[in-house]
Amino acid sequence: MSDETIAAIATATGVGGIGIIRVSGKESQKVASIILGTVPKDRYALYTKFRKLNSQIIDEGIALFFNGPNSFTGEDVLELQCHGGAVILDILLKEILSLDFVRMARPGEFSERAFLNGKIDLTQAEAIADLINASTEQAALSAVNSLQGNFSGLINQLNEQLIKLRTYVEATIDFPDESIDFIEDGKVHEGFIDLIEKLEKILETAKQGVILKEGLKIVISGRPNAGKSSLLNALCEKECAIVTDIEGTTRDILRENINIDGMPLHIIDTAGLREHTSNIVEKIGIERAWNEIIQANRILFVIDVSKINTDDSYDKQLELFKLIASKTENKIPFSIIANKIDLSPNYTLPKELTAYPIIEISAKDLTGLDTLRNHLKECAGYKNTSNGVFSARRRHVVSLEKALDHLNNGFDLFKTSQDLVLAAEEMREAQQNLNEILGKFTADDLLNEIFNTFCIGK
Ligand code: GDP
């Protein structure tokens, strides 16, 4: 338990009905005595005056005291609910911080203490941040699921099962002469299969959780006038980009965050990628566009089908496509958006493009938009149900994947050569990976990285 007592404003900055200051640590009682003149009864709301050290009244409101360990952080916690004006909160916080036994809390420090004092595990701490930052209802609900311990509960179950299986294997190694027949009676074999199946299921759900949290980064690119801005507007269902028939009108990057059935999509409409331009503003726009493209999860390459076979635009569209494919080293998946089918319903795409998923649309009369939305969901591996989905982060997915690899290796070793020592080692590593998720034996720098992304007061 940390020795220092910390304080911070826990509510968002700005004006509100109430604002809350939170104090946590062993001197919280002292802070209460000084600011309130009394320590409120444990868990009872006390309507009281808040005073400066010189007894001048700053505000009045509700004070709550939680005796540790029955508090959010596990330490003594004082919460002061005063009027939600930035100045009032600042004066009160300043007064508390003027006490030499209290210091300002770092971002996420209350949650970090809750974790370090065993009140929550690491996935729950992360779920708090995810809940606060959730951009869709589904993302919020899945964060609540994790906060309730549903995710860590599953990991704990896996862990217990894995420990049992390890015990069988290690007992067989340690006591080879005893007549332990776990191996013969197929218990270990079945145990491996069951564990691997469960782990695969959790991994799939965790991946859904990551999609809900992070969404997909989509770049819309294509030749000037292909209809990129129109597509962006159609997907956003509002006018966010300027649509004109003058080439190179989109001079900078436009970003929009939308969601399709709760899946966040970060859409970026890039500057008309004109390869040769003397316009300096447009040149900068093009440079930025390339930076965005190489970071995307998927590129929607918009083709104006009405231009195919009509002029040199056909070659130019293909040329641009090849340029993007080579600049991204073919690492980012493409979807071809065949736009303006209202003008040319009977078009033929160049054969170079037919190997990619092709979605026909008219950004003008909005045909094909639902097909495109479903296509994007499919590409992300997104399922419509958020039932049982818990919020998860990339680091969870990585640890689950590693655990799965180790378990599969262990199972292979067990099946093929019956090398039990190596199999047991793989199982030990898998267990280590599961423990990383919950924050058991987690390196300090990882903890810093996680809690630094929190807001102050949380
Ligand atoms: P960008 O330069 O690629 O962003 O293209 P814009 O979205 O600005 O569109 C260029 C022109 O094509 C505008 O006049 C649009 O109204 C028109 N346009 C875009 N999509 C369609 C479509 O599906 N059908 C028709 N007929 N015109 C379209």
Coordinates of C-alpha atoms and ligand atoms in Angstrom, one line a residue:
M1 CA 0.0 0.0 0.0
S2 CA 1.3 3.4 -0.9
D3 CA 2.2 5.8 1.9
E4 CA 1.2 8.9 0.1
T5 CA -2.2 10.5 0.2
I6 CA -3.4 11.8 -3.1
A7 CA -6.1 14.1 -4.3
A8 CA -7.6 15.1 -7.6
I9 CA -10.8 16.5 -9.2
A10 CA -12.7 13.4 -10.3
T11 CA -15.3 15.0 -12.5
A12 CA -14.8 16.4 -16.1
T13 CA -13.5 19.9 -16.5
G14 CA -16.1 22.5 -17.2
V15 CA -19.3 23.7 -15.6
G16 CA -21.7 21.1 -14.1
G17 CA -24.2 20.7 -11.4
I18 CA -21.8 19.0 -9.1
G19 CA -18.0 18.5 -9.1
I20 CA -16.2 15.9 -7.1
I21 CA -12.8 15.9 -5.4
R22 CA -11.4 12.6 -4.4
V23 CA -8.8 12.0 -1.7
S24 CA -7.2 8.6 -1.1
G25 CA -4.6 7.4 1.4
K26 CA -3.9 7.1 5.1
E27 CA -4.2 10.8 5.8
S28 CA -7.7 11.1 4.3
Q29 CA -9.2 11.4 7.8
K30 CA -6.9 14.3 8.5
V31 CA -8.0 16.0 5.3
A32 CA -11.6 15.5 6.3
S33 CA -11.0 17.0 9.8
I34 CA -9.3 20.0 8.4
I35 CA -11.7 20.8 5.5
L36 CA -14.9 19.7 7.1
G37 CA -14.1 20.0 10.8
T38 CA -15.2 16.3 11.2
V39 CA -14.7 12.9 9.7
P40 CA -18.0 11.8 8.2
K41 CA -19.4 8.5 9.4
D42 CA -18.3 5.6 7.1
R43 CA -20.5 5.5 4.0
Y44 CA -23.0 8.1 5.2
A45 CA -23.7 11.2 3.2
L46 CA -22.9 14.2 5.3
Y47 CA -24.2 17.6 4.2
T48 CA -21.6 20.0 5.3
K49 CA -19.5 23.1 4.7
F50 CA -16.1 23.0 3.0
R51 CA -13.6 25.4 4.5
K52 CA -10.2 26.9 3.8
L53 CA -7.5 26.3 6.3
N54 CA -8.3 29.7 7.7
S55 CA -11.9 28.6 8.2
Q56 CA -13.3 30.7 5.4
I57 CA -16.2 28.8 3.8
I58 CA -15.5 27.8 0.2
D59 CA -18.7 25.9 -0.6
E60 CA -21.1 23.5 0.9
G61 CA -22.1 20.1 -0.3
I62 CA -22.0 16.4 0.4
A63 CA -19.0 14.6 1.9
L64 CA -18.6 10.8 1.9
F65 CA -16.0 8.8 3.7
F66 CA -15.1 5.2 3.0
N67 CA -13.0 3.4 5.5
G68 CA -10.3 1.2 3.8
P69 CA -10.2 -1.5 2.7
N70 CA -13.9 -1.1 1.8
S71 CA -13.4 1.6 -0.8
F72 CA -12.6 1.9 -4.5
T73 CA -8.9 2.1 -3.9
G74 CA -8.8 -0.1 -0.9
E75 CA -7.5 2.8 1.2
D76 CA -9.3 5.4 3.2
V77 CA -11.2 7.6 0.7
L78 CA -12.8 11.0 1.1
E79 CA -15.1 12.3 -1.6
L80 CA -16.2 15.9 -1.6
Q81 CA -19.2 16.8 -3.8
C82 CA -19.3 20.5 -4.2
H83 CA -20.9 22.8 -6.9
G84 CA -19.5 22.0 -10.3
G85 CA -17.7 25.3 -11.2
A86 CA -14.1 25.1 -12.3
V87 CA -13.0 27.9 -9.9
I88 CA -14.7 26.4 -6.8
L89 CA -13.1 23.0 -7.5
D90 CA -9.7 24.6 -8.1
I91 CA -9.9 26.5 -4.8
L92 CA -10.9 23.4 -2.9
L93 CA -8.2 21.2 -4.5
K94 CA -5.5 23.9 -4.0
E95 CA -6.4 24.1 -0.3
I96 CA -6.2 20.3 0.1
L97 CA -2.9 20.2 -1.8
S98 CA -1.5 22.9 0.4
L99 CA -1.4 20.3 3.2
D100 CA 2.1 18.9 3.0
F101 CA 1.0 15.3 3.4
V102 CA -1.2 15.4 0.3
R103 CA 0.0 15.4 -3.3
M104 CA -1.8 15.6 -6.7
A105 CA -2.8 12.3 -8.1
R106 CA -1.2 11.1 -11.3
P107 CA -3.6 10.1 -14.2
G108 CA -5.2 6.8 -13.3
E109 CA -3.6 6.6 -9.9
F110 CA -6.8 5.8 -8.0
S111 CA -7.4 2.9 -10.3
E112 CA -3.8 1.8 -10.1
R113 CA -4.1 1.7 -6.3
A114 CA -7.3 -0.3 -6.6
F115 CA -5.3 -2.7 -8.7
L116 CA -2.3 -2.8 -6.5
N117 CA -4.5 -3.3 -3.4
G118 CA -6.2 -6.2 -5.0
K119 CA -9.6 -4.6 -5.4
I120 CA -9.7 -5.2 -9.1
D121 CA -7.5 -7.1 -11.6
L122 CA -5.8 -5.5 -14.6
T123 CA -8.6 -6.3 -17.1
Q124 CA -11.1 -4.5 -14.8
A125 CA -8.8 -1.5 -14.4
E126 CA -8.6 -1.3 -18.2
A127 CA -12.3 -1.7 -18.5
I128 CA -12.8 1.4 -16.3
A129 CA -10.8 3.4 -18.9
D130 CA -12.6 1.7 -21.8
L131 CA -16.0 2.5 -20.2
I132 CA -15.2 6.1 -19.8
N133 CA -13.8 6.4 -23.4
A134 CA -16.5 4.2 -25.1
S135 CA -17.7 5.7 -28.3
T136 CA -20.7 3.4 -28.9
E137 CA -23.3 1.8 -26.7
Q138 CA -22.0 -1.7 -27.5
A139 CA -18.5 -0.7 -26.6
A140 CA -19.8 0.7 -23.2
L141 CA -21.8 -2.4 -22.5
S142 CA -18.9 -4.7 -23.3
A143 CA -16.6 -2.6 -21.0
V144 CA -19.2 -3.1 -18.2
N145 CA -19.0 -6.8 -18.8
S146 CA -15.3 -6.7 -18.3
L147 CA -15.6 -4.5 -15.3
Q148 CA -17.9 -7.0 -13.7
G149 CA -15.1 -9.5 -13.9
N150 CA -16.6 -11.6 -16.7
F151 CA -13.5 -11.5 -18.8
S152 CA -11.1 -12.2 -15.9
G153 CA -13.5 -14.9 -14.6
L154 CA -13.1 -16.8 -17.9
I155 CA -9.3 -16.4 -17.7
N156 CA -9.3 -17.6 -14.1
Q157 CA -11.3 -20.7 -15.0
L158 CA -8.9 -21.4 -17.8
N159 CA -6.0 -20.9 -15.4
E160 CA -7.4 -23.4 -12.9
Q161 CA -8.0 -26.0 -15.5
L162 CA -4.5 -25.5 -16.9
I163 CA -3.0 -25.8 -13.4
K164 CA -4.8 -29.1 -12.9
L165 CA -3.6 -30.4 -16.2
R166 CA -0.1 -29.3 -15.4
T167 CA -0.3 -31.2 -12.1
Y168 CA -1.2 -34.4 -13.9
V169 CA 1.7 -34.0 -16.4
E170 CA 4.2 -33.0 -13.7
A171 CA 3.2 -35.7 -11.4
T172 CA 3.9 -38.2 -14.1
I173 CA 7.3 -36.7 -14.7
D174 CA 8.2 -36.6 -11.0
F175 CA 6.9 -40.0 -10.1
P176 CA 7.5 -42.1 -13.2
D177 CA 7.4 -45.4 -11.2
E178 CA 4.1 -44.7 -9.5
S179 CA 1.2 -46.2 -11.2
I180 CA -0.4 -42.9 -12.2
D181 CA -2.6 -43.6 -15.1
F182 CA -3.7 -40.0 -16.1
I183 CA -1.9 -40.4 -19.3
E184 CA -3.2 -43.8 -20.1
D185 CA -6.8 -43.1 -19.3
G186 CA -6.8 -40.2 -21.7
K187 CA -7.5 -37.6 -19.1
V188 CA -4.6 -35.4 -20.2
H189 CA -5.5 -35.8 -23.9
E190 CA -9.1 -34.7 -23.2
G191 CA -7.9 -32.0 -20.9
F192 CA -5.8 -30.5 -23.7
I193 CA -8.6 -30.6 -26.2
D194 CA -11.0 -28.9 -23.9
L195 CA -8.6 -26.2 -22.8
I196 CA -7.6 -25.4 -26.4
E197 CA -11.3 -25.2 -27.4
K198 CA -12.1 -22.8 -24.6
L199 CA -9.1 -20.7 -25.2
E200 CA -10.0 -20.4 -28.9
K201 CA -13.5 -19.2 -28.0
I202 CA -12.2 -16.6 -25.5
L203 CA -9.7 -15.4 -28.1
E204 CA -12.5 -14.9 -30.6
T205 CA -14.6 -12.9 -28.2
A206 CA -11.6 -10.9 -27.2
K207 CA -11.0 -10.0 -30.8
Q208 CA -14.6 -8.8 -31.0
G209 CA -13.9 -6.7 -28.0
V210 CA -11.0 -5.1 -29.6
I211 CA -13.0 -4.3 -32.8
L212 CA -15.7 -2.7 -30.6
K213 CA -13.0 -0.6 -28.9
E214 CA -10.8 0.3 -31.7
G215 CA -12.9 -0.1 -34.8
L216 CA -11.5 -0.2 -38.3
K217 CA -9.4 2.5 -40.0
I218 CA -10.6 2.8 -43.5
V219 CA -9.0 5.0 -46.1
I220 CA -11.0 6.1 -49.1
S221 CA -8.8 6.7 -52.1
G222 CA -9.0 7.0 -55.8
R223 CA -8.6 9.4 -58.7
P224 CA -10.0 12.9 -58.4
N225 CA -13.7 13.0 -59.2
A226 CA -14.1 9.2 -58.7
G227 CA -16.6 10.0 -56.0
K228 CA -14.6 9.7 -52.8
S229 CA -16.1 12.7 -51.0
S230 CA -19.6 11.6 -52.1
L231 CA -18.9 8.1 -50.7
L232 CA -17.7 9.6 -47.4
N233 CA -20.9 11.7 -47.2
A234 CA -23.0 8.7 -48.0
L235 CA -21.4 6.6 -45.3
C236 CA -21.7 9.4 -42.8
E237 CA -25.2 10.2 -43.8
K238 CA -24.4 13.9 -43.7
E239 CA -22.5 16.5 -45.7
C240 CA -19.0 16.4 -44.3
A241 CA -17.0 16.7 -47.5
I242 CA -17.2 19.2 -50.3
V243 CA -18.4 17.6 -53.5
T244 CA -17.8 19.3 -56.8
D245 CA -16.8 18.3 -60.3
I246 CA -13.7 20.4 -60.2
E247 CA -10.6 18.1 -59.9
G248 CA -8.6 18.3 -56.7
T249 CA -11.2 20.0 -54.5
T250 CA -10.5 17.9 -51.5
R251 CA -7.3 19.6 -50.4
D252 CA -6.8 18.0 -47.0
I253 CA -7.7 14.9 -45.1
L254 CA -11.2 14.6 -43.9
R255 CA -11.9 12.3 -41.0
E256 CA -15.2 11.0 -39.8
N257 CA -16.0 8.5 -37.1
I258 CA -19.2 6.6 -37.6
N259 CA -20.4 3.3 -36.4
I260 CA -22.1 0.5 -38.2
D261 CA -24.3 -1.5 -35.8
G262 CA -21.9 -0.4 -33.0
M263 CA -18.7 -1.1 -34.8
P264 CA -16.6 2.1 -34.9
L265 CA -15.3 3.1 -38.3
H266 CA -12.6 5.7 -38.6
I267 CA -13.0 6.9 -42.2
I268 CA -10.5 9.1 -43.9
D269 CA -11.1 10.7 -47.2
T270 CA -7.7 11.5 -48.7
A271 CA -6.8 14.4 -50.9
G272 CA -7.3 13.8 -54.6
L273 CA -4.2 11.9 -55.2
R274 CA -3.0 13.8 -58.3
E275 CA 0.5 12.7 -59.0
H276 CA 1.6 15.9 -60.6
T277 CA 0.5 19.1 -59.2
S278 CA 2.2 22.4 -58.8
N279 CA -0.3 23.6 -56.2
I280 CA 1.7 23.6 -52.9
V281 CA -1.4 23.1 -50.7
E282 CA -2.5 20.1 -52.8
K283 CA 1.1 18.8 -52.6
I284 CA 1.0 18.8 -48.8
G285 CA -2.5 17.2 -48.9
I286 CA -1.1 14.4 -51.1
E287 CA 1.8 13.8 -48.7
R288 CA -0.5 13.5 -45.8
A289 CA -2.7 11.1 -47.7
W290 CA 0.2 8.7 -48.2
N291 CA 0.9 8.8 -44.5
E292 CA -2.7 7.8 -43.8
I293 CA -2.9 5.1 -46.4
I294 CA 0.0 3.2 -45.0
Q295 CA -1.6 3.0 -41.6
A296 CA -5.0 1.8 -42.7
N297 CA -6.7 -1.5 -42.0
R298 CA -8.4 -1.4 -45.4
I299 CA -8.4 0.7 -48.5
L300 CA -11.5 1.5 -50.3
F301 CA -10.4 2.2 -53.9
V302 CA -13.0 4.1 -55.6
I303 CA -13.3 3.7 -59.4
D304 CA -15.5 5.9 -61.6
V305 CA -17.0 3.1 -63.8
S306 CA -18.4 5.7 -66.2
K307 CA -14.9 6.6 -67.2
I308 CA -13.8 3.1 -68.1
N309 CA -13.1 2.9 -71.8
T310 CA -14.1 6.4 -72.4
D311 CA -10.8 8.3 -72.1
D312 CA -7.3 8.1 -70.6
S313 CA -8.9 8.2 -67.1
Y314 CA -9.2 4.4 -67.3
D315 CA -5.4 4.0 -67.5
K316 CA -4.9 6.6 -64.8
Q317 CA -7.2 4.9 -62.4
L318 CA -5.4 1.6 -62.8
E319 CA -2.0 3.3 -62.6
L320 CA -3.0 4.9 -59.3
F321 CA -4.2 1.6 -58.0
K322 CA -0.9 0.0 -58.8
L323 CA 1.0 2.9 -57.2
I324 CA -1.0 2.4 -54.0
A325 CA -0.5 -1.3 -54.0
S326 CA 3.3 -0.9 -54.4
K327 CA 3.6 1.9 -51.9
T328 CA 1.8 -0.2 -49.3
E329 CA 3.8 -3.3 -50.3
N330 CA 0.5 -5.1 -50.9
K331 CA 0.1 -5.4 -47.1
I332 CA -3.1 -3.5 -46.7
P333 CA -6.3 -5.2 -48.1
F334 CA -8.2 -3.4 -50.9
S335 CA -11.9 -3.3 -51.6
I336 CA -12.8 -2.0 -55.0
I337 CA -15.7 0.4 -55.0
A338 CA -17.2 0.5 -58.4
N339 CA -18.9 3.9 -58.2
K340 CA -21.4 5.7 -60.5
I341 CA -23.1 2.5 -61.6
D342 CA -26.2 4.7 -62.2
L343 CA -24.3 6.2 -65.2
S344 CA -22.8 2.9 -66.5
P345 CA -24.6 -0.1 -65.2
N346 CA -22.9 -2.3 -67.8
Y347 CA -19.2 -1.7 -67.3
T348 CA -16.2 -4.1 -67.4
L349 CA -13.5 -3.7 -64.7
P350 CA -9.9 -4.1 -65.8
K351 CA -8.9 -7.7 -65.1
E352 CA -6.2 -6.5 -62.7
L353 CA -8.9 -5.5 -60.2
T354 CA -11.2 -8.5 -60.5
A355 CA -9.3 -10.5 -57.9
Y356 CA -10.3 -8.1 -55.2
P357 CA -13.7 -7.8 -53.4
I358 CA -15.8 -5.5 -55.6
I359 CA -18.7 -3.6 -54.3
E360 CA -21.0 -1.8 -56.8
I361 CA -22.4 1.5 -55.6
S362 CA -23.8 4.8 -56.6
A363 CA -22.7 7.3 -54.1
K364 CA -25.2 9.7 -55.7
D365 CA -28.5 7.7 -55.3
L366 CA -27.1 5.6 -52.5
T367 CA -27.5 2.2 -54.1
G368 CA -25.2 -0.5 -52.7
L369 CA -24.4 1.3 -49.5
D370 CA -25.9 -1.4 -47.3
T371 CA -23.9 -4.1 -49.1
L372 CA -20.8 -2.0 -48.5
R373 CA -21.6 -1.7 -44.8
N374 CA -22.1 -5.4 -44.5
H375 CA -18.8 -6.0 -46.4
L376 CA -16.9 -3.8 -43.9
K377 CA -18.4 -5.7 -41.0
E378 CA -17.5 -9.0 -42.5
C379 CA -13.9 -7.8 -43.2
A380 CA -13.5 -6.8 -39.6
G381 CA -14.9 -10.2 -38.5
Y382 CA -17.6 -8.3 -36.7
K383 CA -20.7 -10.1 -35.5
N384 CA -23.9 -8.3 -34.9
T385 CA -24.4 -9.6 -31.4
S386 CA -22.7 -7.9 -28.5
N387 CA -24.1 -10.6 -26.1
G388 CA -21.3 -11.8 -23.8
V389 CA -18.7 -9.6 -25.6
F390 CA -16.3 -8.1 -23.1
S391 CA -14.0 -5.2 -23.8
A392 CA -10.5 -6.3 -24.6
R393 CA -7.3 -4.8 -25.8
R394 CA -4.7 -5.8 -28.2
R395 CA -2.4 -6.9 -25.4
H396 CA -5.0 -9.4 -24.3
V397 CA -5.4 -10.8 -27.8
V398 CA -1.6 -11.1 -28.0
S399 CA -1.3 -12.9 -24.7
L400 CA -4.2 -15.2 -25.6
E401 CA -2.6 -16.0 -28.9
K402 CA 0.7 -16.8 -27.3
A403 CA -1.0 -19.0 -24.7
L404 CA -2.8 -20.8 -27.5
D405 CA 0.5 -21.4 -29.3
H406 CA 2.1 -22.8 -26.2
L407 CA -0.8 -25.0 -25.5
N408 CA -0.9 -26.3 -29.0
N409 CA 2.9 -27.0 -28.9
G410 CA 2.5 -28.7 -25.6
F411 CA -0.3 -30.9 -26.9
D412 CA 1.7 -31.8 -30.0
L413 CA 4.7 -32.7 -27.9
F414 CA 2.5 -34.8 -25.7
K415 CA 0.8 -36.6 -28.6
T416 CA 3.8 -37.2 -30.8
S417 CA 6.8 -37.9 -28.7
Q418 CA 5.3 -38.0 -25.2
D419 CA 8.1 -35.6 -24.2
L420 CA 6.4 -34.6 -21.0
V421 CA 9.2 -32.3 -19.7
L422 CA 8.9 -30.1 -22.8
A423 CA 5.1 -30.3 -22.8
A424 CA 5.1 -29.2 -19.1
E425 CA 7.3 -26.3 -20.0
E426 CA 5.0 -25.2 -22.8
M427 CA 2.1 -25.4 -20.3
R428 CA 4.0 -23.3 -17.8
E429 CA 4.5 -20.6 -20.5
A430 CA 0.9 -20.7 -21.4
Q431 CA 0.0 -20.1 -17.8
Q432 CA 2.4 -17.2 -17.7
N433 CA 0.6 -15.6 -20.7
L434 CA -2.8 -15.9 -19.0
N435 CA -1.4 -14.3 -15.8
E436 CA -0.1 -11.4 -17.8
I437 CA -3.7 -10.6 -18.8
L438 CA -4.8 -10.3 -15.2
G439 CA -1.7 -8.4 -14.2
K440 CA -0.1 -11.0 -12.1
F441 CA 3.6 -10.7 -12.4
T442 CA 3.3 -7.8 -14.7
A443 CA 6.3 -5.6 -15.4
D444 CA 6.2 -2.1 -13.9
D445 CA 6.6 -0.4 -17.3
L446 CA 3.5 -2.2 -18.6
L447 CA 1.5 -0.9 -15.6
N448 CA 2.8 2.6 -16.2
E449 CA 1.8 2.4 -19.9
I450 CA -1.7 1.2 -19.0
F451 CA -2.4 3.7 -16.2
N452 CA -0.9 6.7 -17.9
T453 CA -3.6 6.6 -20.5
F454 CA -6.3 7.2 -17.8
C455 CA -7.6 10.6 -17.0
I456 CA -6.7 12.3 -13.8
G457 CA -9.0 11.6 -10.9
K458 CA -9.7 8.1 -12.1
Ligands
GDP1 P1 -13.8 13.1 -55.4 O1 -13.0 14.1 -56.1 O2 -13.3 11.7 -55.7 O3 -14.0 13.3 -53.9 O4 -15.3 13.1 -56.1 P2 -16.6 13.8 -55.6 O5 -17.3 13.0 -54.5 O6 -16.3 15.3 -55.3 O7 -17.5 13.7 -56.9 C1 -17.1 14.2 -58.2 C2 -18.4 14.4 -59.0 O8 -19.0 13.1 -59.3 C3 -19.5 15.2 -58.3 O9 -20.1 16.0 -59.3 C4 -20.4 14.2 -57.8 O10 -21.7 14.6 -57.7 C5 -20.3 13.1 -58.9 N1 -20.7 11.8 -58.4 C6 -20.1 11.1 -57.3 N2 -20.7 9.9 -57.2 C7 -21.6 9.7 -58.2 C8 -22.4 8.7 -58.5 O11 -22.5 7.6 -58.0 N3 -23.2 8.9 -59.7 C9 -23.2 10.1 -60.4 N4 -23.9 10.2 -61.4 N5 -22.3 11.1 -60.0 C10 -21.5 10.9 -58.9

